[in-house]
Amino acid sequence: MNNRRDFIKSTLVVASGMAIGRSALAGTSLRVPGLIYTAEDPGMWAKKVKSHAPRVSKKEGGIEIFTKHGMSEKHFIVRHTLVTADGKVLGSKTFYPSDEEARSFFLLPGGSGGRLYATSFCNKHDFWVTEFQV
């Protein structure tokens, strides 16, 4: 389990770094081959976009992240994270195979507008990011 947690932490650091550098790299892909995927750039997982790219909904006072993905012992969404453009983690939620679905809600502190990133990590199909504006 520590290896998976270390991988998630490392991936989040890379995603945060990509978010920080995103404005300087305007027009370039957010994807790091073999590490970060988006609906627009799914790499080898093109058939997995609908069930792996996090969906974002603005709810009163916060953001809901939903990954339309089955949850089983062998294949499940491990974690959602909400990250600001400067790499600050606003919230994270870890899921377990026994969870009914991969759905999380994070309150937005004052001044959290602008560009945000929702992440979804699947134990088989890697790390997915959805970029959005608040």
C-alpha positions as CSV (number, residue, x, y, z in Angstrom):
1,M,0.0,0.0,0.0
2,N,2.9,2.4,0.6
3,N,4.0,2.1,-3.0
4,R,0.6,3.2,-4.2
5,R,0.5,6.1,-1.8
6,D,4.0,7.2,-2.8
7,F,2.9,7.0,-6.4
8,I,-0.2,9.1,-5.7
9,K,1.8,11.7,-3.8
10,S,4.5,11.9,-6.6
11,T,1.8,12.2,-9.2
12,L,0.1,15.0,-7.3
13,V,3.4,16.9,-7.1
14,V,3.9,16.5,-10.8
15,A,0.4,17.6,-11.6
16,S,0.8,20.6,-9.2
17,G,4.0,21.5,-11.0
18,M,2.3,21.3,-14.3
19,A,-0.5,23.5,-13.0
20,I,2.0,26.1,-11.8
21,G,3.9,26.1,-15.1
22,R,0.7,26.0,-17.2
23,S,0.5,29.7,-17.8
24,A,4.1,29.8,-18.9
25,L,3.4,26.9,-21.3
26,A,0.1,28.3,-22.7
27,G,-1.1,26.1,-25.5
28,T,0.8,23.0,-24.5
29,S,-0.6,19.7,-23.3
30,L,-1.2,19.1,-19.7
31,R,-0.4,15.4,-20.2
32,V,2.8,13.9,-19.3
33,P,3.0,10.7,-21.4
34,G,2.3,7.6,-19.2
35,L,1.5,9.7,-16.2
36,I,-1.2,12.3,-16.6
37,Y,-4.3,12.0,-18.9
38,T,-7.1,14.3,-19.8
39,A,-10.4,14.0,-21.7
40,E,-8.8,16.0,-24.5
41,D,-5.5,14.0,-24.4
42,P,-6.3,10.5,-23.2
43,G,-3.2,8.9,-24.7
44,M,-3.5,5.1,-24.8
45,W,-6.7,5.2,-22.8
46,A,-8.9,6.9,-25.4
47,K,-11.7,4.4,-24.8
48,K,-11.6,5.1,-21.0
49,V,-12.4,8.9,-21.0
50,K,-16.1,8.6,-20.0
51,S,-15.3,6.4,-17.0
52,H,-12.0,7.9,-15.9
53,A,-11.8,11.7,-16.5
54,P,-13.2,13.4,-13.4
55,R,-16.5,15.3,-14.0
56,V,-16.8,18.6,-12.1
57,S,-20.0,20.3,-10.9
58,K,-20.2,23.6,-9.1
59,K,-22.4,23.2,-6.1
60,E,-23.4,25.8,-3.5
61,G,-20.2,26.7,-1.7
62,G,-18.0,24.1,-3.3
63,I,-17.1,21.7,-6.1
64,E,-18.3,18.1,-6.6
65,I,-16.0,15.7,-8.4
66,F,-17.5,12.5,-9.8
67,T,-15.8,9.7,-11.7
68,K,-18.4,7.5,-13.4
69,H,-16.4,4.3,-12.7
70,G,-17.3,0.9,-11.2
71,M,-15.8,0.0,-7.8
72,S,-14.5,-3.5,-7.3
73,E,-11.6,-5.1,-5.5
74,K,-9.6,-5.4,-8.8
75,H,-10.5,-2.1,-10.4
76,F,-11.5,1.1,-8.7
77,I,-10.9,4.9,-8.3
78,V,-8.4,5.4,-5.5
79,R,-8.5,9.1,-5.0
80,H,-9.9,12.5,-5.9
81,T,-8.0,15.7,-5.3
82,L,-8.9,19.4,-5.9
83,V,-5.8,21.6,-6.7
84,T,-5.4,25.3,-7.4
85,A,-3.4,26.6,-10.4
86,D,-0.5,27.4,-8.0
87,G,-0.4,23.9,-6.7
88,K,-2.3,24.3,-3.4
89,V,-4.4,21.2,-2.5
90,L,-7.9,22.3,-1.5
91,G,-9.0,18.8,-0.6
92,S,-8.6,15.2,-1.3
93,K,-10.6,12.0,-0.7
94,T,-9.4,8.4,-0.8
95,F,-11.8,5.7,-1.9
96,Y,-11.9,2.0,-1.3
97,P,-13.2,-0.9,-3.5
98,S,-16.1,-1.2,-1.1
99,D,-17.3,2.4,-1.8
100,E,-20.5,2.6,-3.9
101,E,-19.1,5.3,-6.2
102,A,-16.2,7.8,-6.6
103,R,-17.9,11.1,-5.6
104,S,-16.4,13.8,-3.5
105,F,-17.3,17.4,-2.4
106,F,-14.9,20.1,-1.4
107,L,-15.8,23.5,0.0
108,L,-14.1,26.4,-1.7
109,P,-12.4,28.8,0.7
110,G,-12.7,32.5,0.0
111,G,-10.5,33.7,-2.9
112,S,-10.3,30.2,-4.5
113,G,-11.7,31.4,-7.8
114,G,-9.9,31.1,-11.1
115,R,-8.4,27.9,-12.6
116,L,-8.7,24.7,-10.7
117,Y,-7.8,21.1,-11.4
118,A,-9.8,18.0,-10.4
119,T,-7.9,14.8,-10.3
120,S,-9.0,11.1,-10.4
121,F,-6.6,8.2,-9.9
122,C,-7.6,4.7,-11.1
123,N,-5.6,1.8,-9.9
124,K,-5.4,0.4,-13.5
125,H,-5.8,3.3,-15.8
126,D,-3.6,5.9,-14.3
127,F,-4.0,9.6,-13.3
128,W,-6.6,11.8,-14.9
129,V,-7.0,15.6,-14.7
130,T,-9.9,17.9,-15.6
131,E,-9.0,21.7,-15.7
132,F,-11.9,24.1,-15.1
133,Q,-12.6,27.7,-14.1
134,V,-14.6,28.9,-11.0
